[in-house]
mmCIF file of C-alpha atoms in Angstrom:
data_model
loop_
_atom_site.group_PDB
_atom_site.id
_atom_site.type_symbol
_atom_site.label_atom_id
_atom_site.label_comp_id
_atom_site.label_asym_id
_atom_site.label_seq_id
_atom_site.Cartn_x
_atom_site.Cartn_y
_atom_site.Cartn_z
ATOM 1 C CA UNK A 1 -21.909 -14.451 36.281
ATOM 2 C CA UNK A 2 -21.969 -14.360 32.488
ATOM 3 C CA UNK A 3 -24.793 -16.267 30.863
ATOM 4 C CA UNK A 4 -23.439 -18.916 28.405
ATOM 5 C CA UNK A 5 -26.340 -18.167 26.065
ATOM 6 C CA UNK A 6 -25.318 -14.494 25.954
ATOM 7 C CA UNK A 7 -21.723 -15.472 25.150
ATOM 8 C CA UNK A 8 -22.972 -17.716 22.335
ATOM 9 C CA UNK A 9 -25.066 -14.882 20.906
ATOM 10 C CA UNK A 10 -22.073 -12.521 20.986
ATOM 11 C CA UNK A 11 -19.924 -15.107 19.194
ATOM 12 C CA UNK A 12 -22.615 -15.650 16.570
ATOM 13 C CA UNK A 13 -22.914 -11.873 16.031
ATOM 14 C CA UNK A 14 -19.129 -11.576 15.644
ATOM 15 C CA UNK A 15 -19.066 -14.437 13.154
ATOM 16 C CA UNK A 16 -21.945 -12.918 11.202
ATOM 17 C CA UNK A 17 -20.141 -9.563 11.110
ATOM 18 C CA UNK A 18 -16.940 -11.232 9.886
ATOM 19 C CA UNK A 19 -18.900 -13.057 7.188
ATOM 20 C CA UNK A 20 -20.428 -9.776 6.006
ATOM 21 C CA UNK A 21 -17.014 -8.114 5.924
ATOM 22 C CA UNK A 22 -15.547 -11.058 4.002
ATOM 23 C CA UNK A 23 -18.383 -10.834 1.475
ATOM 24 C CA UNK A 24 -17.771 -7.093 1.084
ATOM 25 C CA UNK A 25 -14.057 -7.708 0.485
ATOM 26 C CA UNK A 26 -14.785 -10.347 -2.145
ATOM 27 C CA UNK A 27 -17.342 -8.048 -3.760
ATOM 28 C CA UNK A 28 -14.900 -5.136 -3.964
ATOM 29 C CA UNK A 29 -12.062 -7.346 -5.170
ATOM 30 C CA UNK A 30 -14.268 -8.854 -7.911
ATOM 31 C CA UNK A 31 -15.534 -5.396 -8.924
ATOM 32 C CA UNK A 32 -11.937 -4.181 -9.105
ATOM 33 C CA UNK A 33 -10.964 -6.998 -11.477
ATOM 34 C CA UNK A 34 -14.032 -6.277 -13.608
ATOM 35 C CA UNK A 35 -13.178 -2.560 -13.710
ATOM 36 C CA UNK A 36 -9.620 -3.272 -14.823
ATOM 37 C CA UNK A 37 -10.903 -5.534 -17.599
ATOM 38 C CA UNK A 38 -13.443 -2.940 -18.768
ATOM 39 C CA UNK A 39 -10.904 -0.106 -18.694
ATOM 40 C CA UNK A 40 -8.499 -2.329 -20.636
ATOM 41 C CA UNK A 41 -10.994 -2.410 -23.515
ATOM 42 C CA UNK A 42 -10.389 1.313 -24.060
ATOM 43 C CA UNK A 43 -7.067 2.187 -22.404
ATOM 44 C CA UNK A 44 -3.923 0.325 -23.463
ATOM 45 C CA UNK A 45 -1.381 -0.088 -20.680
ATOM 46 C CA UNK A 46 -1.213 2.508 -17.861
ATOM 47 C CA UNK A 47 -2.062 -0.230 -15.329
ATOM 48 C CA UNK A 48 -0.251 1.555 -12.492
ATOM 49 C CA UNK A 49 -2.114 4.790 -13.247
ATOM 50 C CA UNK A 50 -5.455 2.933 -13.290
ATOM 51 C CA UNK A 51 -4.654 1.223 -9.990
ATOM 52 C CA UNK A 52 -3.710 4.495 -8.283
ATOM 53 C CA UNK A 53 -6.859 6.240 -9.503
ATOM 54 C CA UNK A 54 -9.091 3.397 -8.273
ATOM 55 C CA UNK A 55 -7.278 3.249 -4.922
ATOM 56 C CA UNK A 56 -7.834 6.986 -4.528
ATOM 57 C CA UNK A 57 -11.499 6.659 -5.492
ATOM 58 C CA UNK A 58 -12.194 3.977 -2.890
ATOM 59 C CA UNK A 59 -10.225 5.949 -0.288
ATOM 60 C CA UNK A 60 -12.483 8.988 -0.911
ATOM 61 C CA UNK A 61 -9.513 11.021 -2.136
ATOM 62 C CA UNK A 62 -8.714 13.159 -5.175
ATOM 63 C CA UNK A 63 -5.968 12.778 -7.783
ATOM 64 C CA UNK A 64 -3.634 15.129 -9.605
ATOM 65 C CA UNK A 65 -2.558 13.644 -12.957
ATOM 66 C CA UNK A 66 0.689 14.960 -14.397
ATOM 67 C CA UNK A 67 1.530 14.127 -18.004
ATOM 68 C CA UNK A 68 2.055 15.606 -21.430
ATOM 69 C CA UNK A 69 -0.932 16.025 -23.774
ATOM 70 C CA UNK A 70 -2.148 13.063 -25.804
ATOM 71 C CA UNK A 71 -1.741 10.330 -23.165
ATOM 72 C CA UNK A 72 -5.510 9.613 -22.928
ATOM 73 C CA UNK A 73 -6.007 11.217 -19.513
ATOM 74 C CA UNK A 74 -9.447 12.556 -20.439
ATOM 75 C CA UNK A 75 -10.449 9.260 -22.049
ATOM 76 C CA UNK A 76 -9.331 7.335 -18.963
ATOM 77 C CA UNK A 77 -11.373 9.501 -16.594
ATOM 78 C CA UNK A 78 -14.509 9.401 -18.744
ATOM 79 C CA UNK A 79 -14.159 5.611 -19.109
ATOM 80 C CA UNK A 80 -13.957 5.182 -15.324
ATOM 81 C CA UNK A 81 -17.090 7.310 -14.933
ATOM 82 C CA UNK A 82 -18.942 5.138 -17.466
ATOM 83 C CA UNK A 83 -18.075 1.785 -15.936
ATOM 84 C CA UNK A 84 -18.917 3.113 -12.461
ATOM 85 C CA UNK A 85 -22.276 4.423 -13.656
ATOM 86 C CA UNK A 86 -21.458 7.924 -12.404
ATOM 87 C CA UNK A 87 -22.094 11.380 -13.824
ATOM 88 C CA UNK A 88 -19.029 12.960 -15.428
ATOM 89 C CA UNK A 89 -18.115 16.523 -16.368
ATOM 90 C CA UNK A 90 -14.983 18.131 -17.719
ATOM 91 C CA UNK A 91 -13.850 21.713 -17.084
ATOM 92 C CA UNK A 92 -11.164 23.199 -19.312
ATOM 93 C CA UNK A 93 -9.386 25.650 -17.031
ATOM 94 C CA UNK A 94 -8.394 28.920 -18.702
ATOM 95 C CA UNK A 95 -6.965 32.255 -17.443
ATOM 96 C CA UNK A 96 -10.364 33.969 -17.716
ATOM 97 C CA UNK A 97 -12.335 31.322 -15.784
ATOM 98 C CA UNK A 98 -14.139 32.757 -12.749
ATOM 99 C CA UNK A 99 -15.181 30.877 -9.563
ATOM 100 C CA UNK A 100 -18.869 31.226 -10.441
ATOM 101 C CA UNK A 101 -18.178 29.513 -13.777
ATOM 102 C CA UNK A 102 -17.495 26.262 -11.937
ATOM 103 C CA UNK A 103 -19.565 26.576 -8.741
ATOM 104 C CA UNK A 104 -22.720 28.078 -10.268
ATOM 105 C CA UNK A 105 -24.496 31.357 -9.560
ATOM 106 C CA UNK A 106 -27.824 32.914 -8.563
ATOM 107 C CA UNK A 107 -29.865 33.939 -11.603
ATOM 108 C CA UNK A 108 -32.851 36.301 -11.539
ATOM 109 C CA UNK A 109 -35.870 34.408 -12.904
ATOM 110 C CA UNK A 110 -39.395 35.518 -13.802
ATOM 111 C CA UNK A 111 -42.323 33.407 -12.604
ATOM 112 C CA UNK A 112 -44.720 33.336 -15.608
ATOM 113 C CA UNK A 113 -47.731 32.567 -13.368
ATOM 114 C CA UNK A 114 -47.315 35.258 -10.708
ATOM 115 C CA UNK A 115 -45.063 37.691 -12.555
ATOM 116 C CA UNK A 116 -42.761 37.842 -9.532
ATOM 117 C CA UNK A 117 -39.007 37.778 -9.841
ATOM 118 C CA UNK A 118 -36.742 35.704 -7.623
ATOM 119 C CA UNK A 119 -33.201 34.446 -7.575
ATOM 120 C CA UNK A 120 -32.658 30.772 -8.376
ATOM 121 C CA UNK A 121 -29.376 28.913 -8.063
ATOM 122 C CA UNK A 122 -28.060 27.491 -11.328
ATOM 123 C CA UNK A 123 -25.650 24.658 -10.605
ATOM 124 C CA UNK A 124 -22.185 24.783 -12.144
ATOM 125 C CA UNK A 125 -20.194 21.819 -13.493
ATOM 126 C CA UNK A 126 -18.902 21.038 -9.977
ATOM 127 C CA UNK A 127 -22.205 19.303 -9.290
ATOM 128 C CA UNK A 128 -21.239 15.884 -10.611
ATOM 129 C CA UNK A 129 -19.759 12.614 -9.347
ATOM 130 C CA UNK A 130 -16.527 12.589 -11.370
ATOM 131 C CA UNK A 131 -14.978 15.916 -12.352
ATOM 132 C CA UNK A 132 -12.028 16.270 -14.693
ATOM 133 C CA UNK A 133 -10.314 19.600 -14.002
ATOM 134 C CA UNK A 134 -8.201 19.895 -17.133
ATOM 135 C CA UNK A 135 -4.985 21.929 -16.766
ATOM 136 C CA UNK A 136 -5.803 23.254 -13.313
ATOM 137 C CA UNK A 137 -2.638 25.380 -13.316
ATOM 138 C CA UNK A 138 -3.954 27.483 -16.217
ATOM 139 C CA UNK A 139 -6.553 29.312 -14.122
ATOM 140 C CA UNK A 140 -5.986 32.073 -11.513
ATOM 141 C CA UNK A 141 -5.661 31.262 -7.784
ATOM 142 C CA UNK A 142 -9.189 32.495 -6.972
ATOM 143 C CA UNK A 143 -10.782 29.849 -9.216
ATOM 144 C CA UNK A 144 -8.312 27.191 -8.064
ATOM 145 C CA UNK A 145 -9.276 27.970 -4.471
ATOM 146 C CA UNK A 146 -12.990 27.588 -5.273
ATOM 147 C CA UNK A 147 -12.351 24.097 -6.634
ATOM 148 C CA UNK A 148 -10.061 23.088 -3.786
ATOM 149 C CA UNK A 149 -12.574 24.307 -1.189
ATOM 150 C CA UNK A 150 -15.237 22.129 -2.812
ATOM 151 C CA UNK A 151 -12.818 19.175 -2.780
ATOM 152 C CA UNK A 152 -12.142 19.577 0.924
ATOM 153 C CA UNK A 153 -15.563 20.593 2.254
ATOM 154 C CA UNK A 154 -17.682 18.814 -0.410
ATOM 155 C CA UNK A 155 -20.057 21.716 -0.588
ATOM 156 C CA UNK A 156 -20.331 25.056 -2.406
ATOM 157 C CA UNK A 157 -21.249 28.377 -0.809
ATOM 158 C CA UNK A 158 -22.870 30.987 -3.054
ATOM 159 C CA UNK A 159 -24.023 34.170 -1.356
ATOM 160 C CA UNK A 160 -25.575 33.139 1.961
ATOM 161 C CA UNK A 161 -26.541 29.621 0.845
ATOM 162 C CA UNK A 162 -24.569 26.399 1.035
ATOM 163 C CA UNK A 163 -25.191 23.571 -1.423
ATOM 164 C CA UNK A 164 -24.006 20.015 -0.884
ATOM 165 C CA UNK A 165 -22.162 18.305 -3.711
ATOM 166 C CA UNK A 166 -23.351 14.860 -4.845
ATOM 167 C CA UNK A 167 -21.752 11.774 -3.342
ATOM 168 C CA UNK A 168 -19.459 10.230 -4.319
ATOM 169 C CA UNK A 169 -17.513 13.296 -5.429
ATOM 170 C CA UNK A 170 -14.159 12.635 -7.042
ATOM 171 C CA UNK A 171 -11.849 15.196 -8.693
ATOM 172 C CA UNK A 172 -9.092 14.361 -11.141
ATOM 173 C CA UNK A 173 -7.067 17.431 -12.027
ATOM 174 C CA UNK A 174 -4.435 17.428 -14.768
ATOM 175 C CA UNK A 175 -1.253 19.416 -15.245
ATOM 176 C CA UNK A 176 1.043 19.683 -18.240
ATOM 177 C CA UNK A 177 4.644 19.435 -16.941
ATOM 178 C CA UNK A 178 6.126 21.057 -20.073
ATOM 179 C CA UNK A 179 4.371 24.375 -20.686
ATOM 180 C CA UNK A 180 4.759 26.655 -17.679
ATOM 181 C CA UNK A 181 4.359 30.073 -19.337
ATOM 182 C CA UNK A 182 1.117 31.800 -18.444
ATOM 183 C CA UNK A 183 0.317 29.290 -15.702
ATOM 184 C CA UNK A 184 -0.515 29.615 -11.999
ATOM 185 C CA UNK A 185 1.267 26.744 -10.217
ATOM 186 C CA UNK A 186 -0.611 25.311 -7.263
ATOM 187 C CA UNK A 187 1.037 26.263 -3.932
ATOM 188 C CA UNK A 188 2.179 23.474 -1.635
ATOM 189 C CA UNK A 189 -0.758 23.960 0.759
ATOM 190 C CA UNK A 190 -3.206 23.365 -2.088
ATOM 191 C CA UNK A 191 -1.257 20.459 -3.558
ATOM 192 C CA UNK A 192 -1.588 18.823 -0.146
ATOM 193 C CA UNK A 193 -5.361 18.522 -0.722
ATOM 194 C CA UNK A 194 -4.754 15.883 -3.393
ATOM 195 C CA UNK A 195 -4.367 12.374 -2.063
ATOM 196 C CA UNK A 196 -2.250 11.168 -4.993
ATOM 197 C CA UNK A 197 0.019 12.801 -7.539
ATOM 198 C CA UNK A 198 -0.185 10.329 -10.429
ATOM 199 C CA UNK A 199 2.486 10.490 -13.130
ATOM 200 C CA UNK A 200 1.200 9.476 -16.573
ATOM 201 C CA UNK A 201 4.159 8.332 -18.672
ATOM 202 C CA UNK A 202 4.528 7.501 -22.348
ATOM 203 C CA UNK A 203 3.408 3.986 -23.376
ATOM 204 C CA UNK A 204 5.916 1.263 -24.219
ATOM 205 C CA UNK A 205 6.657 0.417 -27.865
ATOM 206 C CA UNK A 206 4.355 -2.622 -27.769
ATOM 207 C CA UNK A 207 1.561 -0.640 -26.089
ATOM 208 C CA UNK A 208 1.900 2.192 -28.604
ATOM 209 C CA UNK A 209 1.570 -0.276 -31.481
ATOM 210 C CA UNK A 210 -1.639 -1.634 -29.920
ATOM 211 C CA UNK A 211 -2.941 1.930 -29.487
ATOM 212 C CA UNK A 212 -2.375 2.652 -33.167
ATOM 213 C CA UNK A 213 -4.221 -0.507 -34.207
ATOM 214 C CA UNK A 214 -7.128 -0.099 -31.793
ATOM 215 C CA UNK A 215 -7.831 3.612 -32.198
ATOM 216 C CA UNK A 216 -7.638 3.928 -35.985
ATOM 217 C CA UNK A 217 -10.429 1.453 -36.777
ATOM 218 C CA UNK A 218 -14.196 1.621 -36.550
ATOM 219 C CA UNK A 219 -14.664 -0.743 -33.579
ATOM 220 C CA UNK A 220 -16.216 0.832 -30.486
ATOM 221 C CA UNK A 221 -15.978 -1.353 -27.348
ATOM 222 C CA UNK A 222 -19.100 -1.932 -25.262
ATOM 223 C CA UNK A 223 -18.481 -1.117 -21.606
ATOM 224 C CA UNK A 224 -20.235 -2.904 -18.769
ATOM 225 C CA UNK A 225 -21.176 -0.928 -15.659
ATOM 226 C CA UNK A 226 -19.402 -2.371 -12.624
ATOM 227 C CA UNK A 227 -20.684 -0.351 -9.649
ATOM 228 C CA UNK A 228 -23.277 2.272 -8.807
ATOM 229 C CA UNK A 229 -22.703 5.403 -6.736
ATOM 230 C CA UNK A 230 -24.435 3.853 -3.726
ATOM 231 C CA UNK A 231 -22.232 0.755 -3.915
ATOM 232 C CA UNK A 232 -19.108 2.916 -4.121
ATOM 233 C CA UNK A 233 -20.119 4.799 -0.962
ATOM 234 C CA UNK A 234 -20.673 1.488 0.847
ATOM 235 C CA UNK A 235 -17.303 0.162 -0.306
ATOM 236 C CA UNK A 236 -15.582 3.372 0.821
ATOM 237 C CA UNK A 237 -16.875 2.566 4.310
ATOM 238 C CA UNK A 238 -15.548 -0.990 3.999
ATOM 239 C CA UNK A 239 -12.076 0.381 3.219
ATOM 240 C CA UNK A 240 -12.182 2.501 6.390
ATOM 241 C CA UNK A 241 -12.831 -0.630 8.477
ATOM 242 C CA UNK A 242 -9.725 -2.505 7.338
ATOM 243 C CA UNK A 243 -7.571 -3.152 10.441
ATOM 244 C CA UNK A 244 -3.996 -1.885 10.573
ATOM 245 C CA UNK A 245 -1.320 -3.356 12.845
ATOM 246 C CA UNK A 246 0.643 -1.087 15.163
ATOM 247 C CA UNK A 247 3.950 -1.630 13.343
ATOM 248 C CA UNK A 248 2.352 -0.499 10.052
ATOM 249 C CA UNK A 249 1.148 2.726 11.688
ATOM 250 C CA UNK A 250 4.665 3.254 13.072
ATOM 251 C CA UNK A 251 6.226 2.625 9.665
ATOM 252 C CA UNK A 252 3.912 5.155 7.966
ATOM 253 C CA UNK A 253 4.641 7.706 10.692
ATOM 254 C CA UNK A 254 8.407 7.215 10.474
ATOM 255 C CA UNK A 255 8.379 7.386 6.675
ATOM 256 C CA UNK A 256 6.598 10.743 6.745
ATOM 257 C CA UNK A 257 8.679 12.191 9.580
ATOM 258 C CA UNK A 258 11.870 11.149 7.784
ATOM 259 C CA UNK A 259 11.006 13.598 4.963
ATOM 260 C CA UNK A 260 11.336 16.622 7.275
ATOM 261 C CA UNK A 261 14.816 18.204 7.208
ATOM 262 C CA UNK A 262 14.285 19.922 10.570
ATOM 263 C CA UNK A 263 13.768 16.602 12.370
ATOM 264 C CA UNK A 264 16.780 15.534 14.414
ATOM 265 C CA UNK A 265 16.316 11.935 13.250
ATOM 266 C CA UNK A 266 16.053 12.839 9.547
ATOM 267 C CA UNK A 267 18.645 11.097 7.357
ATOM 268 C CA UNK A 268 21.624 13.126 6.190
ATOM 269 C CA UNK A 269 20.530 13.001 2.539
ATOM 270 C CA UNK A 270 17.141 14.488 3.478
ATOM 271 C CA UNK A 271 18.784 17.482 5.146
ATOM 272 C CA UNK A 272 20.835 17.965 1.980
ATOM 273 C CA UNK A 273 18.205 17.297 -0.695
ATOM 274 C CA UNK A 274 14.923 18.528 0.783
ATOM 275 C CA UNK A 275 13.984 22.002 1.977
ATOM 276 C CA UNK A 276 10.501 20.968 3.097
ATOM 277 C CA UNK A 277 8.898 17.667 4.038
ATOM 278 C CA UNK A 278 5.433 16.136 4.205
ATOM 279 C CA UNK A 279 2.818 16.954 6.843
ATOM 280 C CA UNK A 280 0.529 14.654 8.870
ATOM 281 C CA UNK A 281 -1.998 14.447 6.009
ATOM 282 C CA UNK A 282 0.588 12.401 4.100
ATOM 283 C CA UNK A 283 0.532 9.767 6.847
ATOM 284 C CA UNK A 284 -3.266 9.656 6.762
ATOM 285 C CA UNK A 285 -3.262 9.106 3.003
ATOM 286 C CA UNK A 286 -0.525 6.462 3.269
ATOM 287 C CA UNK A 287 -2.717 4.457 5.639
ATOM 288 C CA UNK A 288 -5.934 4.954 3.629
ATOM 289 C CA UNK A 289 -4.228 4.146 0.329
ATOM 290 C CA UNK A 290 -2.643 1.043 1.839
ATOM 291 C CA UNK A 291 -6.037 -0.068 3.180
ATOM 292 C CA UNK A 292 -7.647 0.322 -0.249
ATOM 293 C CA UNK A 293 -4.786 -1.496 -1.977
ATOM 294 C CA UNK A 294 -4.999 -4.400 0.455
ATOM 295 C CA UNK A 295 -8.744 -4.807 0.088
ATOM 296 C CA UNK A 296 -8.639 -4.501 -3.713
ATOM 297 C CA UNK A 297 -6.266 -7.441 -3.675
ATOM 298 C CA UNK A 298 -8.669 -9.433 -1.498
ATOM 299 C CA UNK A 299 -6.833 -9.020 1.827
ATOM 300 C CA UNK A 300 -8.325 -7.733 5.059
ATOM 301 C CA UNK A 301 -5.015 -6.648 6.556
ATOM 302 C CA UNK A 302 -2.438 -4.003 5.662
ATOM 303 C CA UNK A 303 1.291 -4.636 5.348
ATOM 304 C CA UNK A 304 4.289 -2.328 5.055
ATOM 305 C CA UNK A 305 4.484 -3.374 1.384
ATOM 306 C CA UNK A 306 1.122 -1.673 0.852
ATOM 307 C CA UNK A 307 2.566 1.510 2.376
ATOM 308 C CA UNK A 308 5.596 1.322 0.080
ATOM 309 C CA UNK A 309 3.374 0.779 -2.952
ATOM 310 C CA UNK A 310 1.471 4.061 -2.472
ATOM 311 C CA UNK A 311 4.394 6.072 -1.039
ATOM 312 C CA UNK A 312 5.465 7.692 -4.314
ATOM 313 C CA UNK A 313 1.968 8.860 -5.268
ATOM 314 C CA UNK A 314 1.367 10.249 -1.751
ATOM 315 C CA UNK A 315 4.737 11.918 -1.145
ATOM 316 C CA UNK A 316 6.026 13.198 -4.497
ATOM 317 C CA UNK A 317 3.969 16.421 -4.378
ATOM 318 C CA UNK A 318 4.487 16.971 -0.658
ATOM 319 C CA UNK A 319 8.266 17.309 -0.610
ATOM 320 C CA UNK A 320 10.306 20.239 -1.934
ATOM 321 C CA UNK A 321 13.783 19.556 -3.308
ATOM 322 C CA UNK A 322 16.791 21.814 -2.783
ATOM 323 C CA UNK A 323 19.207 23.252 -5.335
ATOM 324 C CA UNK A 324 21.688 20.501 -4.449
ATOM 325 C CA UNK A 325 19.160 17.829 -5.422
ATOM 326 C CA UNK A 326 18.211 19.637 -8.617
ATOM 327 C CA UNK A 327 21.856 20.095 -9.611
ATOM 328 C CA UNK A 328 22.430 16.360 -9.248
ATOM 329 C CA UNK A 329 19.320 15.552 -11.295
ATOM 330 C CA UNK A 330 17.483 14.018 -8.337
ATOM 331 C CA UNK A 331 13.696 14.067 -8.699
ATOM 332 C CA UNK A 332 11.278 13.622 -5.765
ATOM 333 C CA UNK A 333 10.770 9.964 -6.771
ATOM 334 C CA UNK A 334 14.511 9.324 -6.460
ATOM 335 C CA UNK A 335 14.542 10.713 -2.935
ATOM 336 C CA UNK A 336 11.453 8.652 -2.013
ATOM 337 C CA UNK A 337 13.289 5.553 -3.258
ATOM 338 C CA UNK A 338 16.180 6.441 -0.952
ATOM 339 C CA UNK A 339 13.748 6.933 1.947
ATOM 340 C CA UNK A 340 12.100 3.558 1.399
ATOM 341 C CA UNK A 341 15.537 1.955 1.466
ATOM 342 C CA UNK A 342 16.571 3.877 4.588
ATOM 343 C CA UNK A 343 13.553 3.709 6.901
ATOM 344 C CA UNK A 344 13.140 -0.109 7.084
ATOM 345 C CA UNK A 345 16.863 -0.482 7.850
ATOM 346 C CA UNK A 346 16.507 2.052 10.635
ATOM 347 C CA UNK A 347 13.532 0.210 12.146
ATOM 348 C CA UNK A 348 15.328 -3.116 11.863
ATOM 349 C CA UNK A 349 18.358 -1.699 13.693
ATOM 350 C CA UNK A 350 16.101 -0.355 16.461
ATOM 351 C CA UNK A 351 14.431 -3.760 16.831
ATOM 352 C CA UNK A 352 17.811 -5.516 17.034
ATOM 353 C CA UNK A 353 18.962 -3.083 19.715
ATOM 354 C CA UNK A 354 15.761 -3.701 21.681
ATOM 355 C CA UNK A 355 16.342 -7.468 21.550
ATOM 356 C CA UNK A 356 19.951 -7.064 22.702
ATOM 357 C CA UNK A 357 18.816 -4.820 25.561
#
């Protein structure tokens, strides 16, 4: 027979746990609002880009930023590092960059006291919290692979030794969509390592006027640190604990599976416009991104709207368009829009059939 006192203790523990989780949600939501305000002191507009980068950060993912030069990508990344009180380094990728240039290398050192020589590991720029990999498609595949291995495994192997990277470790890589001569485009398997593909567009006319006024004067804004590295790690764990309802999991699964032309249930337009669809990692990132978005908005539950909100950033670099799509001027985002319109209708029809049955 269950002891009533034991039941009371269990209830009190559950309530205490819920209170702690609620406090963590409020803390993250408040920090998010503070971060947006602080970033707004330096970066004009680009609110969607900022949101996607922060969602990726708190989901423990990495971002690929695609935009033409001069859109403040470097300034945005360095500003985020400052307000998060994290170390920041920038690597300008070039055709002659070698893997050891970014990972580090063993250097032969003399000990002045004993006169003995020994190899010591000199850390490369990968050993930081926030890394900006500028123009990642300008460096050869061997160096790209070294970076992508570090992103996935979060450690670097040099010779016979393995060195852990600092936590949190967050990579933002940039690509210029215009200049493609002399570049080494990332293959699909490597693109899949990035949680989000973030498109950085031109500012609006009003935003561009504000940029001109703000950046041509002598005023330098003072930035306030919002979070430490330890707090970010704790909040990343909070994001993982956000509950997800079964129908949201099903929606994310169906959205990803609908991108695959070989699937029997794939829509007709997918079979015509896509030659390759997204893999299971896309579904994982849809769920994690939706969790982070929900908690940043102060909610401890995930909806299908959260999935839709992150769908473009998760899927646009994981689908490959066909010649038919290209000839009609259809970009990956256009096809994702069509998918978002199609999949809910399909689920609704299935539900109505189940009720009739």
